[in-house]
Structures are given as structure tokens and as C-alpha cells.
mmCIF file of C-alpha atoms and ligand atoms in Angstrom:
data_model
loop_
_atom_site.group_PDB
_atom_site.id
_atom_site.type_symbol
_atom_site.label_atom_id
_atom_site.label_comp_id
_atom_site.label_asym_id
_atom_site.label_seq_id
_atom_site.Cartn_x
_atom_site.Cartn_y
_atom_site.Cartn_z
ATOM 1 C CA MET A 3 0.007 -0.036 0.040
ATOM 2 C CA GLU A 4 1.287 3.570 -0.735
ATOM 3 C CA ARG A 5 2.585 5.443 2.184
ATOM 4 C CA THR A 6 3.244 9.176 2.780
ATOM 5 C CA TYR A 7 4.855 11.202 5.658
ATOM 6 C CA ILE A 8 2.499 13.712 7.230
ATOM 7 C CA MET A 9 3.559 16.075 9.943
ATOM 8 C CA LEU A 10 1.246 18.279 12.030
ATOM 9 C CA LYS A 11 3.292 21.461 12.597
ATOM 10 C CA PRO A 12 3.675 23.202 16.048
ATOM 11 C CA ASP A 13 0.617 25.598 15.302
ATOM 12 C CA ALA A 14 -1.682 22.602 14.810
ATOM 13 C CA LEU A 15 -0.775 21.342 18.199
ATOM 14 C CA LYS A 16 -0.819 24.715 19.901
ATOM 15 C CA ARG A 17 -4.293 25.430 18.472
ATOM 16 C CA ASN A 18 -5.661 21.959 19.662
ATOM 17 C CA LEU A 19 -6.383 20.843 16.058
ATOM 18 C CA ILE A 20 -4.882 17.459 15.979
ATOM 19 C CA GLY A 21 -8.345 15.622 16.405
ATOM 20 C CA GLU A 22 -9.909 17.731 13.658
ATOM 21 C CA ILE A 23 -7.205 17.082 11.090
ATOM 22 C CA ILE A 24 -6.904 13.289 11.883
ATOM 23 C CA ALA A 25 -10.603 13.089 11.421
ATOM 24 C CA ARG A 26 -10.423 14.499 7.978
ATOM 25 C CA ILE A 27 -7.660 12.019 7.063
ATOM 26 C CA GLU A 28 -9.565 9.228 8.312
ATOM 27 C CA ARG A 29 -12.796 10.198 6.863
ATOM 28 C CA LYS A 30 -11.157 10.144 3.453
ATOM 29 C CA GLY A 31 -10.367 6.569 4.058
ATOM 30 C CA TYR A 32 -6.673 6.717 4.835
ATOM 31 C CA LYS A 33 -5.123 4.799 7.737
ATOM 32 C CA ILE A 34 -2.840 6.317 10.366
ATOM 33 C CA ALA A 35 -0.118 3.594 10.282
ATOM 34 C CA ASP A 36 2.028 5.103 12.844
ATOM 35 C CA CYS A 37 2.344 8.456 14.794
ATOM 36 C CA LYS A 38 4.559 10.005 17.432
ATOM 37 C CA MET A 39 5.281 13.411 18.947
ATOM 38 C CA MET A 40 8.622 14.774 18.369
ATOM 39 C CA THR A 41 10.437 17.991 19.106
ATOM 40 C CA LEU A 42 12.723 18.864 16.085
ATOM 41 C CA ASP A 43 16.082 20.316 15.979
ATOM 42 C CA GLU A 44 17.788 22.533 13.413
ATOM 43 C CA ALA A 45 19.963 19.769 11.900
ATOM 44 C CA ILE A 46 16.823 17.560 10.885
ATOM 45 C CA LEU A 47 15.039 20.618 9.476
ATOM 46 C CA ARG A 48 18.013 21.542 7.416
ATOM 47 C CA GLU A 49 17.816 18.064 5.761
ATOM 48 C CA HIS A 50 14.080 18.065 5.548
ATOM 49 C CA TYR A 51 13.766 21.592 4.243
ATOM 50 C CA ALA A 52 17.098 21.526 2.242
ATOM 51 C CA HIS A 53 15.172 22.920 -0.756
ATOM 52 C CA ILE A 54 14.296 26.107 1.066
ATOM 53 C CA ALA A 55 17.428 26.418 3.245
ATOM 54 C CA ASP A 56 18.685 29.404 1.291
ATOM 55 C CA ARG A 57 15.451 31.316 1.244
ATOM 56 C CA PRO A 58 15.340 34.545 3.340
ATOM 57 C CA PHE A 59 12.312 33.056 5.465
ATOM 58 C CA PHE A 60 14.143 29.868 6.367
ATOM 59 C CA PRO A 61 15.460 31.225 9.963
ATOM 60 C CA GLU A 62 11.867 31.931 10.654
ATOM 61 C CA ILE A 63 10.767 28.436 9.686
ATOM 62 C CA VAL A 64 13.389 26.960 11.998
ATOM 63 C CA GLU A 65 12.318 29.065 14.912
ATOM 64 C CA TYR A 66 8.719 28.226 14.254
ATOM 65 C CA MET A 67 9.333 24.517 13.730
ATOM 66 C CA THR A 68 11.435 24.173 16.852
ATOM 67 C CA SER A 69 8.934 26.316 18.878
ATOM 68 C CA GLY A 70 7.015 23.244 20.247
ATOM 69 C CA PRO A 71 6.318 19.466 19.278
ATOM 70 C CA VAL A 72 5.057 18.208 16.042
ATOM 71 C CA LEU A 73 2.902 15.046 15.274
ATOM 72 C CA ALA A 74 4.892 12.897 12.837
ATOM 73 C CA MET A 75 2.599 10.344 10.890
ATOM 74 C CA ILE A 76 2.868 7.543 8.405
ATOM 75 C CA VAL A 77 -0.482 7.609 6.464
ATOM 76 C CA GLU A 78 -1.473 4.769 4.137
ATOM 77 C CA GLY A 79 -3.869 4.355 1.199
ATOM 78 C CA GLU A 80 -4.379 4.260 -2.339
ATOM 79 C CA ASN A 81 -2.607 7.197 -4.231
ATOM 80 C CA VAL A 82 -2.140 8.683 -0.646
ATOM 81 C CA VAL A 83 0.771 10.884 -1.619
ATOM 82 C CA LYS A 84 -1.328 12.979 -4.233
ATOM 83 C CA GLY A 85 -4.532 12.558 -2.206
ATOM 84 C CA MET A 86 -2.871 14.118 0.948
ATOM 85 C CA ARG A 87 -1.521 17.021 -1.088
ATOM 86 C CA ILE A 88 -5.176 17.727 -2.277
ATOM 87 C CA LEU A 89 -6.672 17.565 1.308
ATOM 88 C CA MET A 90 -3.974 19.832 2.600
ATOM 89 C CA GLY A 91 -4.419 22.488 0.021
ATOM 90 C CA ALA A 92 -1.941 24.906 -1.375
ATOM 91 C CA THR A 93 1.486 26.077 0.241
ATOM 92 C CA LYS A 94 0.520 29.673 0.265
ATOM 93 C CA PHE A 95 -2.106 30.100 2.806
ATOM 94 C CA GLU A 96 -4.017 32.698 0.848
ATOM 95 C CA GLU A 97 -4.310 30.515 -2.115
ATOM 96 C CA ALA A 98 -5.351 27.417 -0.215
ATOM 97 C CA THR A 99 -9.110 26.602 -1.223
ATOM 98 C CA ALA A 100 -11.745 26.535 1.530
ATOM 99 C CA GLY A 101 -12.469 22.980 2.408
ATOM 100 C CA THR A 102 -8.743 22.122 2.465
ATOM 101 C CA ILE A 103 -6.825 21.763 5.719
ATOM 102 C CA ARG A 104 -4.675 24.630 5.031
ATOM 103 C CA GLY A 105 -7.667 26.573 3.511
ATOM 104 C CA ASP A 106 -9.669 26.073 6.592
ATOM 105 C CA TYR A 107 -7.026 26.685 9.326
ATOM 106 C CA ALA A 108 -3.707 28.185 8.093
ATOM 107 C CA MET A 109 -3.142 31.787 9.280
ATOM 108 C CA SER A 110 0.220 32.258 7.386
ATOM 109 C CA THR A 111 2.232 30.581 4.812
ATOM 110 C CA GLY A 112 5.217 29.982 7.236
ATOM 111 C CA GLN A 113 2.674 28.520 9.813
ATOM 112 C CA ASN A 114 0.645 26.402 7.537
ATOM 113 C CA ILE A 115 -0.537 23.620 9.804
ATOM 114 C CA ILE A 116 0.598 20.466 7.943
ATOM 115 C CA HIS A 117 3.467 19.000 5.873
ATOM 116 C CA GLY A 118 2.890 16.254 3.367
ATOM 117 C CA SER A 119 5.379 14.514 1.203
ATOM 118 C CA ASP A 120 5.303 15.724 -2.536
ATOM 119 C CA SER A 121 6.234 12.404 -4.251
ATOM 120 C CA ILE A 122 6.280 8.800 -3.417
ATOM 121 C CA GLU A 123 10.097 8.826 -3.633
ATOM 122 C CA ASN A 124 10.269 11.666 -1.051
ATOM 123 C CA ALA A 125 7.606 10.028 0.971
ATOM 124 C CA GLU A 126 9.983 7.022 1.581
ATOM 125 C CA ILE A 127 12.941 9.331 2.318
ATOM 126 C CA GLU A 128 10.996 11.227 4.772
ATOM 127 C CA ILE A 129 9.509 8.354 6.437
ATOM 128 C CA LYS A 130 12.954 6.870 7.010
ATOM 129 C CA ARG A 131 14.292 10.393 8.251
ATOM 130 C CA PHE A 132 11.617 10.602 11.011
ATOM 131 C CA PHE A 133 10.767 7.149 11.783
ATOM 132 C CA GLY A 134 14.093 5.439 11.154
HETATM 133 P P1 LIG B 754 4.753 22.439 0.873
HETATM 134 O O1 LIG B 754 4.899 22.452 2.406
HETATM 135 O O2 LIG B 754 3.528 22.762 0.328
HETATM 136 O O3 LIG B 754 5.463 21.171 0.270
HETATM 137 P P2 LIG B 754 7.470 23.810 0.171
HETATM 138 O O4 LIG B 754 7.695 24.579 -0.980
HETATM 139 O O5 LIG B 754 8.020 22.447 0.226
HETATM 140 O O6 LIG B 754 5.848 23.716 0.444
HETATM 141 O O7 LIG B 754 7.903 24.662 1.361
HETATM 142 C C1 LIG B 754 8.170 24.153 2.705
HETATM 143 C C2 LIG B 754 7.559 25.098 3.710
HETATM 144 O O8 LIG B 754 8.248 26.373 3.727
HETATM 145 C C3 LIG B 754 6.038 25.512 3.551
HETATM 146 O O9 LIG B 754 5.014 24.610 3.891
HETATM 147 C C4 LIG B 754 5.908 26.779 4.310
HETATM 148 O O10 LIG B 754 5.688 26.559 5.679
HETATM 149 C C5 LIG B 754 7.272 27.422 4.082
HETATM 150 N N1 LIG B 754 7.313 28.305 2.928
HETATM 151 C C6 LIG B 754 7.343 27.930 1.597
HETATM 152 N N2 LIG B 754 7.333 29.051 0.892
HETATM 153 C C7 LIG B 754 7.224 30.265 1.803
HETATM 154 C C8 LIG B 754 7.094 31.760 1.756
HETATM 155 O O11 LIG B 754 7.201 32.270 0.598
HETATM 156 N N3 LIG B 754 6.978 32.387 2.991
HETATM 157 C C9 LIG B 754 7.100 31.783 4.147
HETATM 158 N N4 LIG B 754 7.167 30.432 4.276
HETATM 159 C C10 LIG B 754 7.270 29.652 3.125
HETATM 160 MG MG1 LIG B 755 7.390 20.435 0.214
#
């Protein structure tokens, strides 16, 4: 079965939205195969966000992503990588459609509630990175 790496970011936990977001994932028919709370450090974020590490907003992302625990999850289902990206909504919070997780909850692009792998290949890399 296809798997993806999903991470609820610190704002989702601070705003008590875990239950709401997991309910949406389960209602869609996907399975939470594993999950754990983690506190991230800069080293793992530099790996995970290597593609944005040279952007001016990166220091703010590190500060935010280390500001509290995240919920790391392995989510399983048919075409789940693409399907989760659709449930999540667009990266830029003002472009995320109503009805998507980011569209309904994100209050900025930096603090946009949820991460989801962007390809099957990256999903396996990210699952290994966060679950070993
Ligand atoms: P994604 O999370 O939708 O896959 P990426 O382009 O991989 O988006 O960027 C990773 C994360 O970096 C985003 O989720 C967002 O939190 C942050 N980010 C991306 N672009 C911007 C920006 O222009 N301003 C602030 N934060 C950004
Ligand atoms: Mg990405």
C-alpha cells in the first residue's frame, strides 16, 4: 500500500487541531499507520527543508518548527501521496481553497498547519528520516 509522511506542525498542536485534522484524514479513508510526537532540532530541519534552506524566510521556519512539538505520522492508502496534497491545500495560505486543511486553518504561509510529502520517492525518504 502507498505511504506518505505527514507532519502536523507546531501551530496545529498549539491550537488543539490534531483531532480535527486526523478526523479528516480518516474520513477520506486513509489509515494512520504510525504516529509520534517529536521535538525537532535545526539539523533535521536543514535536511528536511534543504530545498528552502537558502530562502530568506528559512530562519523563521526553523524558529517556528522548533517552537513546540510536532506530530509525525505515516499515512497509508491508495494514491495517498497525491490525495493528501489535495486534502492539505496550497502552500500559500491565501491560495489554499476553503475545504482544505490549510484553506480552513492556516493563518500564514510559514505557519501552514501541515506537511505532506510531494512524491512517492520523497515519502519513503521522509518516513526513514523521521521514523528510522
Ligand atoms: P509544501 O509544504 O507545500 O510542500 P514547500 O515549497 O516544500 O511547500 O515549502 C516548505 C514550507 O516552507 C512550506 O510549507 C511553508 O511553511 C514554508 N514556505 C514556503 N514558501 C514560503 C514563503 O514564501 N514564505 C514563508 N514560508 C514559506
Ligand atoms: Mg514540500
